[in-house]
Short mmCIF file of C-alpha atoms in Angstrom, two decimals:
data_model
loop_
_atom_site.label_atom_id
_atom_site.label_comp_id
_atom_site.label_asym_id
_atom_site.label_seq_id
_atom_site.Cartn_x
_atom_site.Cartn_y
_atom_site.Cartn_z
CA MET A 1373 10.24 134.95 31.21
CA ALA A 1374 10.20 131.27 32.08
CA ALA A 1375 8.20 131.98 35.22
CA ALA A 1376 5.72 134.05 33.25
CA SER A 1377 5.36 131.27 30.69
CA ARG A 1378 4.67 128.74 33.44
CA ILE A 1379 2.08 131.05 34.99
CA SER A 1380 0.37 131.58 31.65
CA SER A 1381 0.35 127.85 30.94
CA LEU A 1382 -0.99 127.09 34.39
CA LEU A 1383 -3.79 129.59 34.15
CA SER A 1384 -4.82 128.62 30.64
CA ARG A 1385 -6.02 125.17 31.69
CA SER A 1386 -9.79 124.97 31.90
CA LEU A 1387 -12.73 122.62 31.61
CA LEU A 1388 -15.89 123.68 29.83
CA SER A 1389 -19.13 122.77 31.55
CA LYS A 1390 -22.78 123.03 30.56
CA GLY A 1391 -24.18 126.47 29.86
CA ARG A 1392 -26.70 128.12 32.12
CA ILE A 1393 -28.42 131.45 32.54
CA CYS A 1394 -27.31 134.01 35.07
CA GLY A 1395 -26.99 137.76 35.14
CA LEU A 1396 -27.31 141.06 36.88
CA GLY A 1397 -30.57 142.56 35.69
CA ARG A 1398 -30.27 140.96 32.24
CA SER A 1399 -29.79 137.53 30.71
CA VAL A 1400 -26.15 136.60 30.26
CA VAL A 1401 -24.95 133.24 28.99
CA CYS A 1402 -22.48 131.65 31.40
CA SER A 1403 -20.68 128.32 31.34
CA TYR A 1404 -18.05 128.50 34.05
CA THR A 1405 -16.42 125.43 35.50
CA THR A 1406 -17.72 125.97 39.01
CA ALA A 1407 -18.31 122.48 40.38
CA ALA A 1408 -15.21 122.62 42.60
CA ALA A 1409 -16.46 125.83 44.22
CA LEU A 1410 -19.67 124.08 45.24
CA GLU A 1411 -18.15 120.89 46.60
CA LYS A 1412 -16.90 120.27 50.12
CA PRO A 1413 -13.47 121.94 50.34
CA ILE A 1414 -10.32 119.87 50.62
CA THR A 1415 -8.84 119.77 54.11
CA PRO A 1416 -5.16 120.81 54.06
CA SER A 1417 -2.81 118.15 55.33
CA ILE A 1418 -0.63 120.35 57.59
CA ASN A 1419 -0.96 121.78 61.06
CA VAL A 1420 -0.74 125.49 61.80
CA ASN A 1421 2.11 125.62 64.31
CA TYR A 1422 3.18 129.27 64.25
CA THR A 1423 0.58 131.78 65.38
CA LYS A 1424 2.50 133.89 67.89
CA LEU A 1425 4.60 137.00 67.37
CA LEU A 1426 8.28 136.49 66.56
CA ILE A 1427 10.34 138.88 68.68
CA ASN A 1428 14.05 138.59 69.41
CA GLY A 1429 14.21 135.09 67.99
CA ASN A 1430 11.32 133.68 70.05
CA PHE A 1431 7.65 133.07 69.36
CA VAL A 1432 5.75 134.96 72.07
CA ASP A 1433 2.22 135.99 72.96
CA SER A 1434 1.15 139.56 72.42
CA ALA A 1435 1.60 141.88 75.38
CA SER A 1436 -2.16 142.19 75.73
CA GLY A 1437 -2.75 138.46 75.33
CA LYS A 1438 -5.26 139.21 72.56
CA THR A 1439 -5.64 137.12 69.42
CA PHE A 1440 -7.61 137.49 66.21
CA PRO A 1441 -8.97 134.90 63.78
CA THR A 1442 -7.56 134.32 60.33
CA TYR A 1443 -10.13 132.93 57.91
CA ASP A 1444 -10.32 130.38 55.10
CA PRO A 1445 -11.67 132.38 52.12
CA ARG A 1446 -13.09 129.17 50.63
CA THR A 1447 -15.62 128.93 53.45
CA GLY A 1448 -15.30 131.89 55.78
CA ASP A 1449 -14.37 129.47 58.58
CA VAL A 1450 -11.60 130.20 61.10
CA ILE A 1451 -8.24 128.57 60.34
CA ALA A 1452 -6.47 129.66 63.51
CA HIS A 1453 -6.29 132.40 66.11
CA VAL A 1454 -3.17 134.55 65.80
CA ALA A 1455 -1.51 136.80 68.36
CA GLU A 1456 -2.69 140.38 67.89
CA GLY A 1457 0.21 142.77 68.14
CA ASP A 1458 -0.28 146.43 68.97
CA ALA A 1459 1.91 149.42 69.91
CA GLU A 1460 3.52 147.68 72.90
CA ASP A 1461 4.50 144.71 70.75
CA ILE A 1462 5.92 147.01 68.09
CA ASN A 1463 7.97 148.64 70.85
CA ARG A 1464 9.31 145.24 71.93
CA ALA A 1465 10.11 144.26 68.36
CA VAL A 1466 11.82 147.56 67.53
CA SER A 1467 13.88 147.36 70.76
CA ALA A 1468 15.05 143.89 69.76
CA ALA A 1469 15.89 145.05 66.24
CA ARG A 1470 17.65 148.16 67.56
CA LYS A 1471 19.83 146.13 69.89
CA ALA A 1472 20.57 143.56 67.16
CA PHE A 1473 21.69 146.37 64.89
CA ASP A 1474 23.65 148.46 67.38
CA GLU A 1475 25.21 145.62 69.37
CA GLY A 1476 24.44 142.36 67.62
CA PRO A 1477 26.43 140.36 65.12
CA TRP A 1478 24.42 140.89 61.94
CA PRO A 1479 25.76 144.23 60.62
CA LYS A 1480 29.18 143.31 62.02
CA MET A 1481 29.30 140.03 60.14
CA THR A 1482 31.22 139.93 56.90
CA ALA A 1483 28.98 140.35 53.91
CA TYR A 1484 29.95 136.85 52.83
CA GLU A 1485 28.68 135.41 56.13
CA ARG A 1486 25.36 137.22 55.68
CA SER A 1487 25.09 135.86 52.15
CA ARG A 1488 25.59 132.31 53.39
CA VAL A 1489 22.63 132.69 55.78
CA LEU A 1490 20.43 133.91 52.94
CA PHE A 1491 21.55 131.10 50.64
CA ARG A 1492 20.69 128.56 53.34
CA PHE A 1493 17.29 130.25 53.75
CA ALA A 1494 16.62 129.86 50.02
CA ASP A 1495 17.49 126.18 50.25
CA LEU A 1496 15.07 125.75 53.14
CA ILE A 1497 12.32 127.46 51.17
CA ASP A 1498 12.81 124.90 48.41
CA GLN A 1499 12.73 122.08 50.95
CA HIS A 1500 9.50 123.35 52.54
CA THR A 1501 7.60 124.38 49.43
CA GLU A 1502 4.61 122.17 50.25
CA GLU A 1503 4.10 123.62 53.72
CA LEU A 1504 4.59 127.23 52.61
CA ALA A 1505 2.36 126.89 49.54
CA THR A 1506 -0.36 125.18 51.56
CA LEU A 1507 -0.39 127.96 54.15
CA GLU A 1508 -0.43 130.57 51.39
CA THR A 1509 -3.38 128.96 49.61
CA TRP A 1510 -5.30 128.20 52.78
CA ASP A 1511 -4.96 131.72 54.16
CA ASN A 1512 -5.19 133.63 50.87
CA GLY A 1513 -7.29 131.54 48.46
CA LYS A 1514 -4.88 131.57 45.52
CA PRO A 1515 -4.50 128.33 43.52
CA TYR A 1516 -2.10 125.90 45.17
CA GLU A 1517 -0.44 125.18 41.81
CA GLN A 1518 0.28 128.89 41.41
CA ALA A 1519 1.75 129.14 44.91
CA ALA A 1520 3.81 125.95 44.76
CA LYS A 1521 4.98 125.87 41.15
CA ILE A 1522 5.35 129.59 40.41
CA GLU A 1523 5.58 131.80 43.47
CA LEU A 1524 7.74 129.67 45.77
CA PRO A 1525 10.46 129.17 43.10
CA MET A 1526 10.36 132.92 42.44
CA ILE A 1527 10.80 133.59 46.16
CA SER A 1528 13.83 131.34 46.64
CA ARG A 1529 15.32 132.77 43.43
CA LEU A 1530 14.92 136.32 44.74
CA ILE A 1531 16.51 135.44 48.09
CA ARG A 1532 19.48 133.94 46.22
CA TYR A 1533 19.65 137.08 44.07
CA TYR A 1534 20.07 139.29 47.14
CA ALA A 1535 22.33 136.79 48.84
CA GLY A 1536 24.58 137.22 45.82
CA TRP A 1537 24.50 140.99 46.21
CA ALA A 1538 25.48 140.99 49.89
CA ASP A 1539 29.26 140.92 49.28
CA LYS A 1540 29.15 143.13 46.19
CA ILE A 1541 27.88 146.31 47.81
CA HIS A 1542 30.75 148.81 47.84
CA GLY A 1543 31.57 152.46 47.41
CA LEU A 1544 33.90 154.43 45.14
CA THR A 1545 37.18 156.26 45.16
CA VAL A 1546 36.30 159.68 43.79
CA PRO A 1547 38.71 161.99 41.88
CA ALA A 1548 39.40 165.20 43.79
CA ASP A 1549 40.36 168.71 42.73
CA SER A 1550 42.69 168.99 45.75
CA PRO A 1551 45.18 166.74 47.58
CA HIS A 1552 42.52 164.67 49.34
CA LEU A 1553 41.48 161.03 49.22
CA LEU A 1554 37.72 160.96 48.62
CA GLN A 1555 35.81 157.74 49.30
CA THR A 1556 32.17 156.78 49.49
CA ILE A 1557 31.02 154.04 51.86
CA HIS A 1558 27.64 152.27 51.72
CA GLU A 1559 26.34 151.49 55.18
CA PRO A 1560 23.12 149.78 56.32
CA ILE A 1561 20.45 152.27 57.21
CA GLY A 1562 19.52 150.61 60.54
CA VAL A 1563 16.14 149.28 61.67
CA ALA A 1564 13.80 148.81 58.72
CA GLY A 1565 10.06 148.75 59.32
CA GLN A 1566 8.13 146.85 56.66
CA ILE A 1567 4.39 146.47 56.08
CA ILE A 1568 3.29 143.82 53.59
CA PRO A 1569 -0.09 143.20 51.87
CA TRP A 1570 -2.38 140.17 51.72
CA ASN A 1571 -2.45 139.46 47.98
CA PHE A 1572 1.09 138.02 47.73
CA PRO A 1573 2.11 137.51 51.37
CA LEU A 1574 5.23 135.38 50.84
CA LEU A 1575 6.38 137.13 47.69
CA MET A 1576 6.14 140.54 49.36
CA PHE A 1577 7.89 139.12 52.45
CA ALA A 1578 10.81 138.17 50.19
CA TRP A 1579 10.78 141.49 48.28
CA LYS A 1580 11.09 143.35 51.58
CA VAL A 1581 13.27 141.10 53.74
CA GLY A 1582 15.75 139.98 51.06
CA PRO A 1583 17.38 143.34 50.23
CA ALA A 1584 17.09 144.69 53.78
CA LEU A 1585 19.03 141.76 55.23
CA ALA A 1586 21.54 141.61 52.40
CA CYS A 1587 22.48 145.22 53.16
CA GLY A 1588 23.03 144.43 56.86
CA ASN A 1589 19.88 145.95 58.35
CA THR A 1590 17.58 144.56 61.01
CA VAL A 1591 13.84 144.30 60.36
CA VAL A 1592 10.43 144.60 61.99
CA ILE A 1593 7.77 143.39 59.58
CA LYS A 1594 4.01 143.68 60.04
CA THR A 1595 1.98 141.11 58.18
CA ALA A 1596 -1.47 141.74 56.76
CA GLU A 1597 -4.18 140.77 59.23
CA GLN A 1598 -5.85 138.63 56.55
CA THR A 1599 -2.75 136.50 55.83
CA PRO A 1600 -0.33 136.19 58.77
CA LEU A 1601 0.50 132.48 58.60
CA SER A 1602 3.03 131.99 55.81
CA ALA A 1603 5.36 134.82 56.88
CA LEU A 1604 5.62 133.37 60.39
CA TYR A 1605 6.60 130.00 58.95
CA ALA A 1606 9.14 131.60 56.59
CA ALA A 1607 10.64 133.59 59.48
CA LYS A 1608 11.09 130.36 61.41
CA LEU A 1609 13.04 128.96 58.45
CA LEU A 1610 15.23 132.06 58.35
CA HIS A 1611 16.27 131.45 61.94
CA GLU A 1612 16.95 127.81 61.12
CA ALA A 1613 19.29 129.13 58.43
CA GLY A 1614 21.34 130.90 61.09
CA LEU A 1615 19.80 134.37 61.40
CA PRO A 1616 20.75 135.82 64.82
CA PRO A 1617 17.95 136.72 67.29
CA GLY A 1618 16.45 140.17 66.90
CA VAL A 1619 17.51 140.63 63.29
CA LEU A 1620 14.03 139.77 61.94
CA ASN A 1621 10.92 140.35 64.04
CA VAL A 1622 7.39 139.58 62.83
CA VAL A 1623 4.32 141.25 64.33
CA SER A 1624 0.84 140.26 63.18
CA GLY A 1625 -1.80 142.88 63.78
CA PHE A 1626 -3.97 145.62 62.34
CA GLY A 1627 -3.06 148.79 60.50
CA PRO A 1628 -4.50 151.43 62.87
CA THR A 1629 -2.66 149.86 65.82
CA ALA A 1630 0.45 147.87 64.90
CA GLY A 1631 0.92 149.48 61.48
CA ALA A 1632 0.57 153.03 62.76
CA ALA A 1633 2.91 152.32 65.67
CA LEU A 1634 5.57 151.05 63.28
CA ALA A 1635 5.18 154.03 60.94
CA THR A 1636 5.51 156.56 63.77
CA HIS A 1637 8.20 154.82 65.80
CA MET A 1638 11.16 157.09 66.46
CA GLN A 1639 13.67 154.21 66.48
CA VAL A 1640 12.68 152.93 63.04
CA ASP A 1641 15.14 154.30 60.49
CA LYS A 1642 13.37 153.36 57.26
CA LEU A 1643 9.87 152.23 56.25
CA ALA A 1644 8.67 150.15 53.29
CA PHE A 1645 4.96 149.79 52.60
CA THR A 1646 2.90 147.90 50.03
CA ARG A 1647 -0.86 148.24 49.86
CA SER A 1648 -3.47 150.74 48.62
CA THR A 1649 -2.75 154.32 47.60
CA GLU A 1650 -5.21 155.63 50.18
CA THR A 1651 -3.45 153.89 53.05
CA GLY A 1652 -0.06 154.79 51.58
CA LYS A 1653 -0.89 158.47 51.98
CA ILE A 1654 -1.62 157.93 55.67
CA VAL A 1655 1.59 155.95 56.20
CA LEU A 1656 3.65 158.62 54.44
CA GLU A 1657 2.17 161.32 56.66
CA LEU A 1658 2.82 159.30 59.82
CA ALA A 1659 6.43 158.69 58.83
CA ALA A 1660 6.98 162.37 58.06
CA LYS A 1661 5.47 163.50 61.37
CA SER A 1662 7.68 161.19 63.42
CA ASN A 1663 11.42 161.14 62.66
CA LEU A 1664 11.14 161.93 58.94
CA LYS A 1665 12.16 158.37 58.13
CA PRO A 1666 12.60 157.64 54.41
CA ILE A 1667 9.83 155.54 52.93
CA THR A 1668 9.30 153.43 49.83
CA LEU A 1669 5.73 152.91 48.69
CA GLU A 1670 4.40 150.30 46.28
CA LEU A 1671 0.77 151.25 45.88
CA GLY A 1672 -2.25 150.80 43.64
CA GLY A 1673 -2.64 150.68 39.90
CA LYS A 1674 -5.10 150.77 37.03
CA SER A 1675 -2.86 149.43 34.32
CA PRO A 1676 -3.73 149.74 30.63
CA PHE A 1677 -3.38 146.70 28.36
CA ILE A 1678 -3.26 147.97 24.77
CA VAL A 1679 -4.16 145.67 21.87
CA CYS A 1680 -3.09 147.26 18.60
CA LYS A 1681 -4.68 146.72 15.19
CA ASP A 1682 -1.89 144.42 14.00
CA ALA A 1683 -2.16 142.10 16.99
CA ASP A 1684 -2.62 138.36 16.78
CA VAL A 1685 -6.07 138.44 18.37
CA ASP A 1686 -6.03 134.92 19.80
CA LYS A 1687 -2.74 135.51 21.57
CA ALA A 1688 -3.81 138.97 22.70
CA VAL A 1689 -7.02 137.60 24.21
CA GLU A 1690 -5.14 134.98 26.21
CA LEU A 1691 -2.54 137.45 27.44
CA ALA A 1692 -5.14 140.10 28.34
CA HIS A 1693 -7.12 137.45 30.20
CA PHE A 1694 -4.01 136.47 32.16
CA ALA A 1695 -3.09 140.12 32.81
CA LEU A 1696 -6.44 140.78 34.46
CA PHE A 1697 -7.61 137.54 36.08
CA PHE A 1698 -4.28 136.34 37.51
CA ASN A 1699 -4.50 135.89 41.30
CA GLN A 1700 -8.29 136.44 41.23
CA GLY A 1701 -7.62 139.93 39.84
CA GLN A 1702 -6.05 140.83 43.19
CA CYS A 1703 -2.87 142.22 41.71
CA CYS A 1704 -1.80 145.87 41.92
CA CYS A 1705 -0.47 145.83 38.35
CA ALA A 1706 -3.43 143.94 36.86
CA GLY A 1707 -4.18 144.94 33.25
CA SER A 1708 -7.58 146.21 34.28
CA ARG A 1709 -8.17 148.63 31.40
CA THR A 1710 -8.14 146.58 28.21
CA TYR A 1711 -7.87 149.02 25.26
CA VAL A 1712 -8.60 147.35 21.91
CA HIS A 1713 -8.26 148.94 18.47
CA GLU A 1714 -11.62 149.40 16.78
CA SER A 1715 -10.64 147.23 13.79
CA VAL A 1716 -10.30 144.12 15.97
CA TYR A 1717 -12.59 145.13 18.84
CA ASP A 1718 -15.60 142.93 17.99
CA GLU A 1719 -13.49 139.83 17.36
CA PHE A 1720 -11.48 140.43 20.53
CA LEU A 1721 -14.62 140.93 22.62
CA GLU A 1722 -16.25 137.69 21.55
CA LYS A 1723 -13.08 135.72 22.18
CA ALA A 1724 -12.42 137.43 25.51
CA LYS A 1725 -15.92 136.55 26.64
CA ALA A 1726 -15.47 132.95 25.52
CA ARG A 1727 -12.16 132.72 27.39
CA ALA A 1728 -13.75 134.04 30.59
CA LEU A 1729 -16.51 131.46 30.27
CA LYS A 1730 -13.91 128.69 30.10
CA ARG A 1731 -12.14 129.82 33.26
CA SER A 1732 -12.20 127.15 35.99
CA VAL A 1733 -13.25 128.53 39.36
CA GLY A 1734 -13.25 126.57 42.60
CA ASP A 1735 -11.35 125.17 45.55
CA PRO A 1736 -7.76 126.36 44.97
CA PHE A 1737 -6.42 123.05 46.29
CA VAL A 1738 -8.00 121.22 43.34
CA ALA A 1739 -5.57 120.55 40.47
CA GLY A 1740 -6.29 122.61 37.36
CA ILE A 1741 -8.27 125.35 39.13
CA GLU A 1742 -7.40 128.77 37.72
CA GLN A 1743 -9.34 130.98 40.13
CA GLY A 1744 -10.01 130.62 43.83
CA PRO A 1745 -12.06 132.83 46.14
CA GLN A 1746 -11.47 136.49 46.87
CA ILE A 1747 -9.58 137.18 50.09
CA ASP A 1748 -12.50 138.01 52.40
CA SER A 1749 -16.05 139.28 52.68
CA GLU A 1750 -14.98 142.94 52.60
CA GLN A 1751 -13.13 142.56 49.30
CA PHE A 1752 -15.93 140.39 47.92
CA GLU A 1753 -18.56 143.05 48.66
CA LYS A 1754 -16.34 145.80 47.22
CA ILE A 1755 -16.00 143.94 43.93
CA MET A 1756 -19.72 143.24 43.74
CA ARG A 1757 -20.43 146.96 44.27
CA TYR A 1758 -18.17 147.80 41.33
CA ILE A 1759 -19.95 145.25 39.15
CA ARG A 1760 -23.30 146.81 40.02
CA SER A 1761 -21.81 150.24 39.31
CA GLY A 1762 -20.70 149.10 35.85
CA VAL A 1763 -24.19 147.94 34.97
CA GLU A 1764 -25.81 151.08 36.38
CA SER A 1765 -23.41 153.38 34.50
CA GLY A 1766 -24.29 151.83 31.13
CA ALA A 1767 -21.46 149.39 30.44
CA THR A 1768 -22.52 146.10 28.86
CA LEU A 1769 -22.15 143.08 31.14
CA GLU A 1770 -21.05 140.43 28.67
CA THR A 1771 -20.63 137.62 31.17
CA GLY A 1772 -20.30 136.96 34.87
CA GLY A 1773 -21.24 139.44 37.54
CA GLU A 1774 -22.55 137.05 40.18
CA ARG A 1775 -21.47 135.10 43.21
CA ILE A 1776 -20.68 131.41 42.87
CA GLY A 1777 -22.28 129.29 45.59
CA ASP A 1778 -23.43 130.52 48.98
CA LYS A 1779 -20.28 129.82 50.97
CA GLY A 1780 -16.89 131.43 50.63
CA PHE A 1781 -16.04 134.40 48.45
CA TYR A 1782 -16.14 133.14 44.86
CA ILE A 1783 -17.05 135.54 42.02
CA GLN A 1784 -17.74 134.66 38.40
CA PRO A 1785 -15.10 135.92 35.94
CA THR A 1786 -16.71 139.12 34.70
CA VAL A 1787 -16.32 140.96 31.38
CA PHE A 1788 -17.70 144.40 30.54
CA SER A 1789 -17.76 145.99 27.08
CA ASN A 1790 -18.69 149.52 25.98
CA VAL A 1791 -16.77 150.89 28.96
CA LYS A 1792 -16.18 154.64 29.08
CA GLU A 1793 -13.35 156.52 30.81
CA ASP A 1794 -15.64 158.27 33.30
CA MET A 1795 -17.11 155.02 34.69
CA LEU A 1796 -15.88 153.86 38.09
CA ILE A 1797 -14.95 150.46 36.69
CA ALA A 1798 -12.53 152.28 34.34
CA LYS A 1799 -11.15 154.68 36.95
CA ASP A 1800 -10.92 152.84 40.27
CA GLU A 1801 -8.74 149.93 41.28
CA ILE A 1802 -11.29 147.11 41.63
CA PHE A 1803 -8.82 144.42 42.71
CA GLY A 1804 -11.01 141.61 41.45
CA PRO A 1805 -11.90 139.44 38.41
CA VAL A 1806 -13.55 142.22 36.40
CA GLN A 1807 -12.28 142.97 32.89
CA SER A 1808 -13.23 146.30 31.30
CA ILE A 1809 -12.81 146.43 27.52
CA LEU A 1810 -12.55 149.86 25.87
CA LYS A 1811 -12.31 150.78 22.17
CA PHE A 1812 -9.75 153.18 20.62
CA LYS A 1813 -9.03 154.55 17.12
CA ASP A 1814 -5.35 155.49 16.96
CA ILE A 1815 -2.11 155.47 18.94
CA ASN A 1816 -2.19 159.14 19.98
CA GLU A 1817 -5.70 158.70 21.36
CA VAL A 1818 -4.87 155.60 23.38
CA ILE A 1819 -1.72 157.21 24.79
CA ARG A 1820 -3.73 160.16 26.02
CA ARG A 1821 -6.47 157.97 27.50
CA ALA A 1822 -4.07 155.48 29.06
CA ASN A 1823 -2.19 158.28 30.81
CA THR A 1824 -5.35 160.00 32.07
CA THR A 1825 -5.23 158.40 35.49
CA SER A 1826 -3.67 159.10 38.86
CA TYR A 1827 -1.92 155.71 38.71
CA GLY A 1828 1.21 154.72 36.85
CA LEU A 1829 2.31 151.27 37.93
CA ALA A 1830 2.43 149.19 34.74
CA ALA A 1831 1.15 148.72 31.21
CA GLY A 1832 0.93 146.01 28.58
CA VAL A 1833 1.43 146.53 24.85
CA PHE A 1834 0.45 143.90 22.30
CA THR A 1835 1.71 144.64 18.79
CA GLN A 1836 3.87 143.13 16.05
CA ASP A 1837 5.22 146.55 14.99
CA ILE A 1838 8.50 147.57 16.67
CA ASP A 1839 7.89 151.26 15.94
CA THR A 1840 4.48 151.12 17.62
CA ALA A 1841 6.01 149.30 20.58
CA ASN A 1842 8.77 151.89 20.93
CA THR A 1843 6.34 154.80 20.70
CA LEU A 1844 4.06 153.37 23.39
CA THR A 1845 6.94 152.30 25.64
CA ARG A 1846 8.25 155.85 25.85
CA ALA A 1847 4.89 157.59 25.96
CA LEU A 1848 3.22 155.59 28.74
CA LYS A 1849 3.79 157.10 32.18
CA VAL A 1850 4.29 153.88 34.12
CA GLY A 1851 7.06 152.06 35.96
CA THR A 1852 6.93 148.87 33.88
CA VAL A 1853 5.89 148.26 30.27
CA TRP A 1854 5.46 144.64 29.20
CA ILE A 1855 5.58 144.16 25.42
CA ASN A 1856 3.81 141.01 24.19
CA CYS A 1857 4.05 139.55 27.69
CA TYR A 1858 2.72 140.42 31.14
CA ASP A 1859 3.58 139.92 34.81
CA VAL A 1860 7.19 138.94 34.17
CA PHE A 1861 8.75 139.36 37.63
CA ASP A 1862 12.39 138.45 37.30
CA ALA A 1863 14.38 139.11 40.47
CA ALA A 1864 16.57 141.65 38.66
CA ILE A 1865 13.71 143.72 37.19
CA PRO A 1866 12.94 146.87 39.23
CA PHE A 1867 9.27 147.27 40.09
CA GLY A 1868 7.46 150.42 41.16
CA GLY A 1869 5.21 153.19 39.96
CA TYR A 1870 4.88 156.70 38.63
CA LYS A 1871 2.46 159.22 40.10
CA MET A 1872 0.20 157.85 42.88
CA SER A 1873 1.34 154.27 42.34
CA GLY A 1874 4.23 154.81 44.69
CA GLN A 1875 7.74 155.99 45.41
CA GLY A 1876 10.98 154.10 44.88
CA ARG A 1877 11.58 150.66 43.38
CA GLU A 1878 11.60 147.10 44.64
CA LYS A 1879 13.66 144.20 43.28
CA GLY A 1880 16.80 144.53 41.22
CA ILE A 1881 19.87 146.59 41.99
CA HIS A 1882 17.81 149.76 42.46
CA CYS A 1883 16.16 148.34 45.57
CA LEU A 1884 19.45 148.19 47.45
CA SER A 1885 19.62 151.96 47.72
CA ASN A 1886 16.44 151.87 49.82
CA TYR A 1887 18.35 150.15 52.60
CA LEU A 1888 21.71 151.92 52.45
CA GLN A 1889 23.21 155.21 53.59
CA VAL A 1890 26.01 156.75 51.54
CA LYS A 1891 28.83 158.28 53.57
CA ALA A 1892 31.58 160.43 52.10
CA VAL A 1893 35.02 160.15 53.72
CA VAL A 1894 37.61 162.85 52.99
CA THR A 1895 41.29 162.39 54.04
CA PRO A 1896 44.16 164.87 53.33
CA LEU A 1897 47.04 163.54 51.26
CA LYS A 1898 50.50 164.78 52.24
CA ASP A 1899 52.89 165.13 49.31
CA PRO A 1900 50.90 162.81 47.03
CA ALA A 1901 52.76 161.24 44.11
CA TRP A 1902 49.67 161.92 42.06
CA ILE A 1903 46.13 163.17 42.59
#
């Protein structure tokens, strides 16, 4: 909760500038704080030192010698050229991980020794927050304050959480109906393949690596091609903490080559994937067609945020704004369908529009900036197509809808009203700063409408009535329901989705089962004193 409060406080800061006229086929009053987006971007004060693949404890070139550029979303300029891994590099990485698991010290270490490595890693994360946050912002475009003050503390906390679990993973002695000693043993599953997304590169690195290593597995992780830099730096810190060679291998590359090779590899024992539902289907099929490796999927969402008639409208507006616009709207659980009761709809709409107009957009390295650029030109164009679709389908563009500046990938915070369920902006995961506000009459109606989607990742409920909260909590078909809060990501809270939002859970105790095998051991008892 404290982390969520800090995020909300951070994102609520804004400066109100002069009004101007903009729009998409109509006049819309806008007064965004956009000066920072139009100024010369700040030059980060660190060097990019890690651009090669990390295989068997060493930074190495790709087998092909190829590299690819990673871009600054503030400008579209190249930050660095990174080694481009493909199938041969995945083979090398999996071989290293296989040997480290079958022969190496990591799974043979005591659980306490593994926990000490992870605790040291968490300490190093805290010591290198500036470097990690700078790489994250530079490569991704998220506000530096968000990365440094919110996400990095969450990451080190999560690593410590799983470090604490390492020596507490144990089986049971099971009562038997016959003279036998029955035991269950939890064993590491083996080589874990992991594919992480670009919207929260370091956070997803921690969500994947933390539990896998705590359970004694070895790992091959493929970073998103848009954001390879921070994971390479973090992996270097893990080795400084004492991780043996081959236990963690990092391959930067593209989905159809490196990602597909990891998903189909016959020596990978488990796969974890976070990204879109469409790609998740492909990854699931590839895993099934290879060695039937188990897979956890954290996929897309179209989360409802429900504002009930008894809500404190001012607080609901701020929370709904945060639920949607956080991280430039590039969040799988974003509250992207804002359902508002008809009795407070008009008041909510006016205040939501005013809040969007106050949002500060610009260079994410500038203090006080709430919204940086979108990740790249592809995502930028996708969002703009959805905005055009909203206008063309008859929704009312209340504010925003345009590009900011002519360099980089900045989009005005956008608010639509009069949104209907059959519009693309209400059905599809936009993954951008576009808020769709819908009107409802009663609880039964909003439950039905909220559940009429193929997604089921999360939901927000804003009400002062405990009975209403309980009804909605149990009726909504989602993996997480936030009541009068949003995006609370405590290390112990399991996260995952219903329906096409994924399979399995990440974080918390439930995540450990993803990386463990359960073995039953049965031993006869001769002349037992008792059974």
